[in-house]
């Protein structure tokens, strides 16, 4: 595979020496053809002898009719439009050059472009369209690229589901999107096949296309399971949420209950909608599962789910879960109390030293509104290199939110920290630091700290920072 212009130039040079086209580039890779097209012009511009006798001031050479496939490939990419147009006439002798004809369909020279389009129309059939689809769609993103995409769609609408399936697994998501749109428009796939595609594909556009098509297609009792099972078991939450919502249409409202504690907020919200349609009370369902703090089987999704649909009074159910043995439950309890606006700084403080990184992250986020109320020395102690990294990051976030001399002191102290990310965040903190409006002016320590970080500022900005803090430059 040609990775960049340098590789394209090397391929162009090899072709000029007569190397076979098939051994010079990967004919199935659109990137290789595009790199070659760009590299030929670049190389020929700086090295006129690259294509002997082909000078822009000369008429198109008669020897084009005698060129082999490799040299004709170079002619199709030549910087002179007359050369490219003449090469198009000869390209019909070599079907392997059709990818370069595709590229010429967006040529900036109109006669070249129109001739290439005529050749492409004549050459395209279902087989060649399937082979060229990745390149045509890549070129289609360029200006004047819609012709190839339209021609491709016209031909592939004649393809069978089996033929089109080769594009469903293409590594380029644009190709997969195009293929699935054609299949959906032509009703070539059954709802169960669309559901499996939605669950399998990693691209969210394909997931939405296929899930929506599967759920809007006519169902019968036999096809319910074939559609719902792949959607409900999908790893992607968007696909699972589509399946959960479809449970209402299928009349399987009770089956939505387990998804009330799904790890995804989107899926939980859809499950609550379905359960309510059945007359259920999601909040009561959540409370029932959170009422026993010692139960090791408390679902973390139920904890945060209670906060999502409960009331402030439910904070009393969540607080005992702050000491639950499962880190996921503790983290969701912290997040739930924050969502209910019931995060008590005194109660949360010990969790900043929790052994689980997810708990520390949630705790730091919950404590941010109370950052100025926390003891600065206590936080500063937790930025020590002896502490676990999540604790150090959480303490730094809180000290940075504290503002004033406290934030500047900790940030400057971390400028030479062994942790690269902490160093970067500390430098950013110093650069955006501003003196507190209610803080004392003329603090000598501020001047010393700014001098220690002078490499982060221009002379002008450093003088301005000092002036804003009332410190002599």
Short mmCIF file of C-alpha atoms in Angstrom, two decimals, residues 18-415:
data_model
loop_
_atom_site.label_atom_id
_atom_site.label_comp_id
_atom_site.label_asym_id
_atom_site.label_seq_id
_atom_site.Cartn_x
_atom_site.Cartn_y
_atom_site.Cartn_z
CA UNK A 18 8.67 -0.47 -17.00
CA UNK A 19 7.69 -2.22 -13.75
CA UNK A 20 4.34 -4.07 -14.01
CA UNK A 21 1.41 -2.08 -12.67
CA UNK A 22 0.14 -4.98 -10.52
CA UNK A 23 3.44 -5.29 -8.64
CA UNK A 24 3.83 -1.54 -8.10
CA UNK A 25 0.62 -0.80 -6.23
CA UNK A 26 -2.36 -2.51 -4.65
CA UNK A 27 -5.02 -2.28 -7.34
CA UNK A 28 -7.79 -2.79 -4.76
CA UNK A 29 -6.71 0.17 -2.62
CA UNK A 30 -8.19 3.54 -3.67
CA UNK A 31 -5.46 5.35 -1.78
CA UNK A 32 -2.76 3.82 -3.98
CA UNK A 33 -4.38 5.07 -7.18
CA UNK A 34 -4.92 8.57 -5.79
CA UNK A 35 -1.35 8.74 -4.49
CA UNK A 36 -0.01 7.67 -7.88
CA UNK A 37 -2.14 10.27 -9.69
CA UNK A 38 -0.82 13.09 -7.50
CA UNK A 39 2.77 11.85 -7.47
CA UNK A 40 3.18 11.60 -11.26
CA UNK A 41 2.46 15.30 -11.72
CA UNK A 42 4.67 16.23 -8.80
CA UNK A 43 7.63 14.19 -10.04
CA UNK A 44 7.24 15.24 -13.68
CA UNK A 45 7.09 18.90 -12.70
CA UNK A 46 10.46 18.81 -10.98
CA UNK A 47 12.01 16.28 -13.35
CA UNK A 48 10.96 17.03 -16.95
CA UNK A 49 12.98 14.06 -18.16
CA UNK A 50 10.70 11.79 -16.14
CA UNK A 51 8.53 11.29 -19.24
CA UNK A 52 10.97 11.88 -22.14
CA UNK A 53 9.69 14.00 -24.98
CA UNK A 54 6.38 14.89 -23.29
CA UNK A 55 6.71 18.61 -22.96
CA UNK A 56 3.65 20.89 -22.69
CA UNK A 57 4.84 22.88 -25.71
CA UNK A 58 4.84 19.80 -27.96
CA UNK A 59 1.80 18.17 -29.61
CA UNK A 60 0.63 14.90 -28.06
CA UNK A 61 3.22 12.27 -29.01
CA UNK A 62 2.23 9.64 -31.53
CA UNK A 63 4.08 7.00 -29.53
CA UNK A 64 1.21 6.97 -27.01
CA UNK A 65 -0.36 4.30 -29.22
CA UNK A 66 2.66 2.11 -28.59
CA UNK A 67 2.89 2.48 -24.81
CA UNK A 68 2.44 -0.47 -22.54
CA UNK A 69 0.16 -0.50 -19.51
CA UNK A 70 2.70 0.90 -17.03
CA UNK A 71 3.74 3.90 -19.13
CA UNK A 72 0.16 4.54 -20.21
CA UNK A 73 -0.79 4.73 -16.52
CA UNK A 74 1.70 7.59 -16.19
CA UNK A 75 0.26 9.30 -19.24
CA UNK A 76 -3.21 9.20 -17.66
CA UNK A 77 -1.81 11.20 -14.74
CA UNK A 78 0.34 13.61 -16.79
CA UNK A 79 0.18 17.33 -16.00
CA UNK A 80 -0.63 18.15 -19.65
CA UNK A 81 -4.36 17.75 -20.31
CA UNK A 82 -3.73 16.89 -23.98
CA UNK A 83 -1.57 13.98 -22.91
CA UNK A 84 -4.24 12.77 -20.47
CA UNK A 85 -6.95 13.00 -23.11
CA UNK A 86 -4.91 11.08 -25.67
CA UNK A 87 -4.05 8.48 -23.05
CA UNK A 88 -7.75 7.97 -22.33
CA UNK A 89 -8.26 6.97 -25.97
CA UNK A 90 -5.61 4.27 -25.59
CA UNK A 91 -6.67 3.11 -22.12
CA UNK A 92 -9.43 0.87 -23.50
CA UNK A 93 -6.68 -1.61 -24.41
CA UNK A 94 -5.97 -2.18 -20.71
CA UNK A 95 -8.95 -2.83 -18.38
CA UNK A 96 -6.55 -2.58 -15.44
CA UNK A 97 -6.34 1.18 -16.02
CA UNK A 98 -10.05 1.73 -15.37
CA UNK A 99 -9.36 3.11 -11.85
CA UNK A 100 -7.40 5.97 -13.43
CA UNK A 101 -10.32 6.59 -15.79
CA UNK A 102 -12.48 6.96 -12.66
CA UNK A 103 -10.10 9.60 -11.32
CA UNK A 104 -10.12 11.45 -14.64
CA UNK A 105 -13.93 11.73 -14.34
CA UNK A 106 -13.26 14.64 -11.95
CA UNK A 107 -10.51 16.15 -14.10
CA UNK A 108 -10.31 19.95 -14.10
CA UNK A 109 -10.07 19.94 -17.93
CA UNK A 110 -13.58 19.56 -19.33
CA UNK A 111 -12.74 17.56 -22.51
CA UNK A 112 -10.70 15.11 -20.44
CA UNK A 113 -13.46 14.85 -17.86
CA UNK A 114 -16.23 14.27 -20.41
CA UNK A 115 -14.23 11.67 -22.31
CA UNK A 116 -13.44 9.79 -19.10
CA UNK A 117 -17.10 9.80 -18.12
CA UNK A 118 -18.10 8.37 -21.47
CA UNK A 119 -15.55 5.58 -21.09
CA UNK A 120 -16.70 4.84 -17.54
CA UNK A 121 -20.35 4.58 -18.60
CA UNK A 122 -19.39 2.09 -21.30
CA UNK A 123 -17.17 0.01 -19.01
CA UNK A 124 -19.35 -0.19 -15.91
CA UNK A 125 -21.30 -3.34 -15.23
CA UNK A 126 -22.23 -4.93 -11.92
CA UNK A 127 -18.90 -6.76 -11.62
CA UNK A 128 -16.66 -3.80 -12.40
CA UNK A 129 -18.87 -1.47 -10.32
CA UNK A 130 -18.40 -3.66 -7.25
CA UNK A 131 -14.63 -3.61 -7.76
CA UNK A 132 -14.48 0.13 -8.34
CA UNK A 133 -17.03 1.21 -5.72
CA UNK A 134 -14.48 2.13 -3.01
CA UNK A 135 -12.51 4.32 -5.44
CA UNK A 136 -15.58 5.90 -7.06
CA UNK A 137 -16.97 6.82 -3.64
CA UNK A 138 -13.63 8.23 -2.50
CA UNK A 139 -13.33 10.32 -5.66
CA UNK A 140 -16.99 11.26 -5.25
CA UNK A 141 -16.06 13.40 -2.24
CA UNK A 142 -14.20 15.75 -4.58
CA UNK A 143 -15.66 18.57 -6.60
CA UNK A 144 -17.29 17.28 -9.80
CA UNK A 145 -17.42 13.84 -8.19
CA UNK A 146 -21.16 13.25 -8.23
CA UNK A 147 -21.17 11.78 -11.75
CA UNK A 148 -19.30 8.65 -10.69
CA UNK A 149 -21.44 8.15 -7.58
CA UNK A 150 -24.65 8.48 -9.58
CA UNK A 151 -23.38 6.07 -12.24
CA UNK A 152 -22.34 3.62 -9.56
CA UNK A 153 -25.74 3.75 -7.90
CA UNK A 154 -27.53 3.23 -11.22
CA UNK A 155 -25.53 0.09 -11.98
CA UNK A 156 -25.56 -1.41 -8.47
CA UNK A 157 -29.34 -1.13 -8.23
CA UNK A 158 -29.25 -4.07 -10.61
CA UNK A 159 -27.09 -6.14 -8.26
CA UNK A 160 -28.45 -9.06 -6.29
CA UNK A 161 -28.21 -9.16 -2.47
CA UNK A 162 -25.40 -11.69 -2.75
CA UNK A 163 -23.40 -9.48 -5.11
CA UNK A 164 -23.94 -6.35 -3.00
CA UNK A 165 -22.90 -8.19 0.16
CA UNK A 166 -19.22 -7.85 -0.74
CA UNK A 167 -19.52 -4.11 0.03
CA UNK A 168 -21.15 -4.67 3.43
CA UNK A 169 -17.78 -5.64 4.92
CA UNK A 170 -15.63 -3.06 3.16
CA UNK A 171 -13.23 -1.32 5.60
CA UNK A 172 -14.36 2.09 4.33
CA UNK A 173 -17.51 3.09 6.21
CA UNK A 174 -18.58 5.34 3.31
CA UNK A 175 -18.74 2.26 1.08
CA UNK A 176 -20.76 0.33 3.66
CA UNK A 177 -23.19 3.23 4.08
CA UNK A 178 -23.69 3.45 0.33
CA UNK A 179 -24.24 -0.29 -0.02
CA UNK A 180 -26.74 -0.50 2.83
CA UNK A 181 -28.69 2.48 1.51
CA UNK A 182 -29.00 0.73 -1.85
CA UNK A 183 -30.06 -2.50 -0.17
CA UNK A 184 -32.64 -0.73 1.98
CA UNK A 185 -34.04 1.31 -0.90
CA UNK A 186 -34.30 -1.85 -2.99
CA UNK A 187 -35.71 -3.89 -0.08
CA UNK A 188 -33.03 -6.49 -0.70
CA UNK A 189 -32.55 -7.46 2.97
CA UNK A 190 -35.02 -9.02 5.37
CA UNK A 191 -35.67 -7.25 8.72
CA UNK A 192 -33.68 -9.90 10.59
CA UNK A 193 -30.68 -9.37 8.29
CA UNK A 194 -30.88 -5.62 8.83
CA UNK A 195 -31.03 -6.13 12.58
CA UNK A 196 -27.92 -8.32 12.51
CA UNK A 197 -26.13 -5.71 10.39
CA UNK A 198 -27.04 -2.97 12.86
CA UNK A 199 -25.68 -5.04 15.73
CA UNK A 200 -22.51 -6.02 13.88
CA UNK A 201 -21.33 -2.84 12.16
CA UNK A 202 -19.15 -0.34 14.05
CA UNK A 203 -20.34 2.74 12.16
CA UNK A 204 -23.17 4.63 13.85
CA UNK A 205 -24.67 5.72 10.52
CA UNK A 206 -24.92 2.12 9.34
CA UNK A 207 -26.31 1.14 12.74
CA UNK A 208 -29.04 3.78 12.53
CA UNK A 209 -29.85 3.02 8.90
CA UNK A 210 -30.21 -0.70 9.44
CA UNK A 211 -31.92 -0.55 12.83
CA UNK A 212 -34.46 1.98 11.57
CA UNK A 213 -35.11 -0.06 8.43
CA UNK A 214 -35.47 -3.27 10.44
CA UNK A 215 -37.96 -1.70 12.83
CA UNK A 216 -40.07 0.05 10.19
CA UNK A 217 -40.37 -2.99 7.94
CA UNK A 218 -43.51 -5.14 8.16
CA UNK A 219 -43.25 -7.74 10.94
CA UNK A 220 -44.98 -10.95 11.76
CA UNK A 221 -44.87 -13.01 14.94
CA UNK A 222 -42.19 -15.30 13.55
CA UNK A 223 -39.85 -12.43 12.62
CA UNK A 224 -40.11 -10.70 16.03
CA UNK A 225 -37.36 -12.74 17.60
CA UNK A 226 -35.12 -12.50 14.55
CA UNK A 227 -35.28 -8.71 14.71
CA UNK A 228 -35.33 -8.06 18.45
CA UNK A 229 -32.73 -10.56 19.61
CA UNK A 230 -29.77 -9.05 17.66
CA UNK A 231 -30.78 -5.50 18.58
CA UNK A 232 -31.22 -6.21 22.29
CA UNK A 233 -27.90 -8.04 22.53
CA UNK A 234 -25.91 -5.47 20.53
CA UNK A 235 -22.86 -3.91 22.17
CA UNK A 236 -23.66 -0.46 20.84
CA UNK A 237 -26.14 1.40 23.09
CA UNK A 238 -27.85 3.14 20.15
CA UNK A 239 -28.76 -0.21 18.67
CA UNK A 240 -29.84 -1.65 22.03
CA UNK A 241 -32.02 1.39 22.68
CA UNK A 242 -33.74 0.86 19.31
CA UNK A 243 -34.44 -2.73 20.27
CA UNK A 244 -35.77 -1.77 23.70
CA UNK A 245 -38.11 0.83 22.20
CA UNK A 246 -39.36 -1.79 19.72
CA UNK A 247 -40.43 -4.03 22.60
CA UNK A 248 -43.51 -1.85 22.94
CA UNK A 249 -44.51 -2.50 19.32
CA UNK A 250 -43.89 -6.21 19.82
CA UNK A 251 -46.07 -6.26 22.93
CA UNK A 252 -43.19 -7.48 25.11
CA UNK A 253 -43.31 -4.71 27.68
CA UNK A 254 -42.18 -6.90 30.57
CA UNK A 255 -38.99 -7.75 28.69
CA UNK A 256 -37.90 -4.10 28.97
CA UNK A 257 -37.46 -4.24 32.76
CA UNK A 258 -33.93 -5.72 32.81
CA UNK A 259 -32.79 -2.84 30.61
CA UNK A 260 -33.75 -0.33 33.30
CA UNK A 261 -30.30 -0.98 34.79
CA UNK A 262 -28.41 -1.00 31.49
CA UNK A 263 -24.95 0.56 31.52
CA UNK A 264 -26.09 3.14 28.95
CA UNK A 265 -28.19 6.15 29.97
CA UNK A 266 -29.87 6.12 26.54
CA UNK A 267 -30.97 2.50 26.92
CA UNK A 268 -32.19 3.13 30.47
CA UNK A 269 -34.28 6.08 29.29
CA UNK A 270 -35.87 3.98 26.53
CA UNK A 271 -36.57 1.17 28.99
CA UNK A 272 -38.28 3.60 31.38
CA UNK A 273 -40.49 4.80 28.53
CA UNK A 274 -41.56 1.25 27.66
CA UNK A 275 -42.16 0.29 31.31
CA UNK A 276 -44.31 3.37 31.88
CA UNK A 277 -46.39 2.47 28.84
CA UNK A 278 -47.15 -0.79 30.62
CA UNK A 279 -48.19 1.11 33.75
CA UNK A 280 -44.97 0.35 35.64
CA UNK A 281 -43.04 2.66 37.96
CA UNK A 282 -39.32 2.69 37.10
CA UNK A 283 -38.42 4.72 40.22
CA UNK A 284 -39.98 2.08 42.48
CA UNK A 285 -38.15 -0.64 40.55
CA UNK A 286 -34.86 1.17 41.14
CA UNK A 287 -35.53 1.79 44.83
CA UNK A 288 -36.28 -1.86 45.41
CA UNK A 289 -32.86 -2.83 44.05
CA UNK A 290 -30.96 -0.15 45.96
CA UNK A 291 -32.56 -0.58 49.38
CA UNK A 292 -30.04 -3.20 50.55
CA UNK A 293 -26.59 -1.55 50.59
CA UNK A 294 -24.88 -4.78 51.65
CA UNK A 295 -26.20 -6.72 48.66
CA UNK A 296 -23.20 -7.42 46.38
CA UNK A 297 -25.57 -7.85 43.42
CA UNK A 298 -26.82 -4.26 43.36
CA UNK A 299 -26.73 -3.27 39.64
CA UNK A 300 -24.70 -0.07 39.11
CA UNK A 301 -27.18 0.96 36.41
CA UNK A 302 -30.01 0.83 38.93
CA UNK A 303 -28.15 3.22 41.22
CA UNK A 304 -27.70 5.96 38.62
CA UNK A 305 -31.13 5.13 37.16
CA UNK A 306 -32.74 6.05 40.47
CA UNK A 307 -31.07 9.45 40.34
CA UNK A 308 -32.20 9.93 36.73
CA UNK A 309 -35.89 9.55 37.51
CA UNK A 310 -36.11 9.83 41.29
CA UNK A 311 -36.52 12.73 43.71
CA UNK A 312 -34.18 14.49 46.13
CA UNK A 313 -35.58 12.31 48.87
CA UNK A 314 -33.98 9.32 47.14
CA UNK A 315 -30.59 10.64 48.21
CA UNK A 316 -31.22 8.78 51.47
CA UNK A 317 -31.28 5.53 49.48
CA UNK A 318 -28.06 6.37 47.61
CA UNK A 319 -25.85 7.56 50.49
CA UNK A 320 -25.41 4.11 52.12
CA UNK A 321 -24.18 2.84 48.74
CA UNK A 322 -21.09 5.09 48.98
CA UNK A 323 -19.48 2.29 50.99
CA UNK A 324 -20.67 -0.59 48.78
CA UNK A 325 -17.96 -3.20 48.02
CA UNK A 326 -18.41 -2.80 44.23
CA UNK A 327 -16.55 0.16 42.74
CA UNK A 328 -19.16 0.59 40.01
CA UNK A 329 -21.90 0.99 42.61
CA UNK A 330 -19.88 3.49 44.64
CA UNK A 331 -19.11 5.54 41.52
CA UNK A 332 -22.76 5.59 40.42
CA UNK A 333 -23.85 6.54 43.94
CA UNK A 334 -21.53 9.56 43.83
CA UNK A 335 -22.78 10.50 40.37
CA UNK A 336 -26.39 10.00 41.48
CA UNK A 337 -26.03 12.26 44.51
CA UNK A 338 -24.48 14.91 42.30
CA UNK A 339 -27.35 14.60 39.82
CA UNK A 340 -29.84 15.06 42.67
CA UNK A 341 -27.84 18.07 43.91
CA UNK A 342 -27.30 16.28 47.20
CA UNK A 343 -23.52 15.81 47.14
CA UNK A 344 -22.27 16.66 50.61
CA UNK A 345 -18.60 17.72 50.48
CA UNK A 346 -17.83 16.41 53.98
CA UNK A 347 -19.26 13.00 53.15
CA UNK A 348 -17.60 12.85 49.76
CA UNK A 349 -14.08 13.85 50.79
CA UNK A 350 -12.89 10.38 51.89
CA UNK A 351 -13.83 8.97 48.49
CA UNK A 352 -11.12 11.06 46.85
CA UNK A 353 -8.73 8.40 48.24
CA UNK A 354 -10.83 5.50 46.93
CA UNK A 355 -8.76 2.71 45.34
CA UNK A 356 -11.00 2.71 42.24
CA UNK A 357 -10.17 5.31 39.60
CA UNK A 358 -13.80 5.66 38.47
CA UNK A 359 -14.87 6.51 42.02
CA UNK A 360 -12.12 9.13 42.34
CA UNK A 361 -13.10 10.72 39.03
CA UNK A 362 -16.77 10.95 40.00
CA UNK A 363 -15.85 12.29 43.44
CA UNK A 364 -13.64 15.02 42.03
CA UNK A 365 -16.43 16.06 39.67
CA UNK A 366 -18.97 16.09 42.50
CA UNK A 367 -16.65 18.19 44.71
CA UNK A 368 -15.86 20.83 42.07
CA UNK A 369 -18.67 23.21 43.14
CA UNK A 370 -17.29 23.03 46.71
CA UNK A 371 -13.62 23.27 45.76
CA UNK A 372 -12.99 26.53 47.66
CA UNK A 373 -14.42 25.00 50.82
CA UNK A 374 -11.93 22.12 50.83
CA UNK A 375 -8.67 22.47 52.79
CA UNK A 376 -5.98 23.47 50.31
CA UNK A 377 -3.22 21.71 52.27
CA UNK A 378 -5.23 18.49 52.33
CA UNK A 379 -5.62 18.64 48.57
CA UNK A 380 -2.00 19.65 47.98
CA UNK A 381 -0.84 16.59 49.89
CA UNK A 382 -2.75 14.43 47.41
CA UNK A 383 -0.84 15.81 44.43
CA UNK A 384 2.34 14.16 45.73
CA UNK A 385 4.01 11.74 43.33
CA UNK A 386 3.60 9.03 45.99
CA UNK A 387 -0.16 9.07 45.52
CA UNK A 388 -2.05 7.05 42.86
CA UNK A 389 -2.42 8.92 39.60
CA UNK A 390 -6.24 9.22 39.72
CA UNK A 391 -5.99 10.79 43.18
CA UNK A 392 -3.33 13.24 41.98
CA UNK A 393 -5.41 14.25 38.96
CA UNK A 394 -8.55 14.66 41.07
CA UNK A 395 -6.75 16.79 43.66
CA UNK A 396 -5.20 18.95 40.94
CA UNK A 397 -8.62 19.52 39.33
CA UNK A 398 -10.00 20.70 42.67
CA UNK A 399 -7.02 22.94 43.42
CA UNK A 400 -7.24 24.44 39.94
CA UNK A 401 -10.93 25.16 40.55
CA UNK A 402 -9.97 26.74 43.89
CA UNK A 403 -8.29 29.56 41.96
CA UNK A 404 -6.03 32.31 43.28
CA UNK A 405 -2.55 31.74 44.68
CA UNK A 406 -3.50 28.14 45.61
CA UNK A 407 -4.13 27.17 41.98
CA UNK A 408 -0.96 28.90 40.76
CA UNK A 409 1.17 27.30 43.47
CA UNK A 410 0.11 23.73 42.68
CA UNK A 411 0.31 24.24 38.90
CA UNK A 412 3.85 25.65 39.01
CA UNK A 413 4.84 22.83 41.35
CA UNK A 414 3.72 20.27 38.77
CA UNK A 415 5.50 21.82 35.78
#
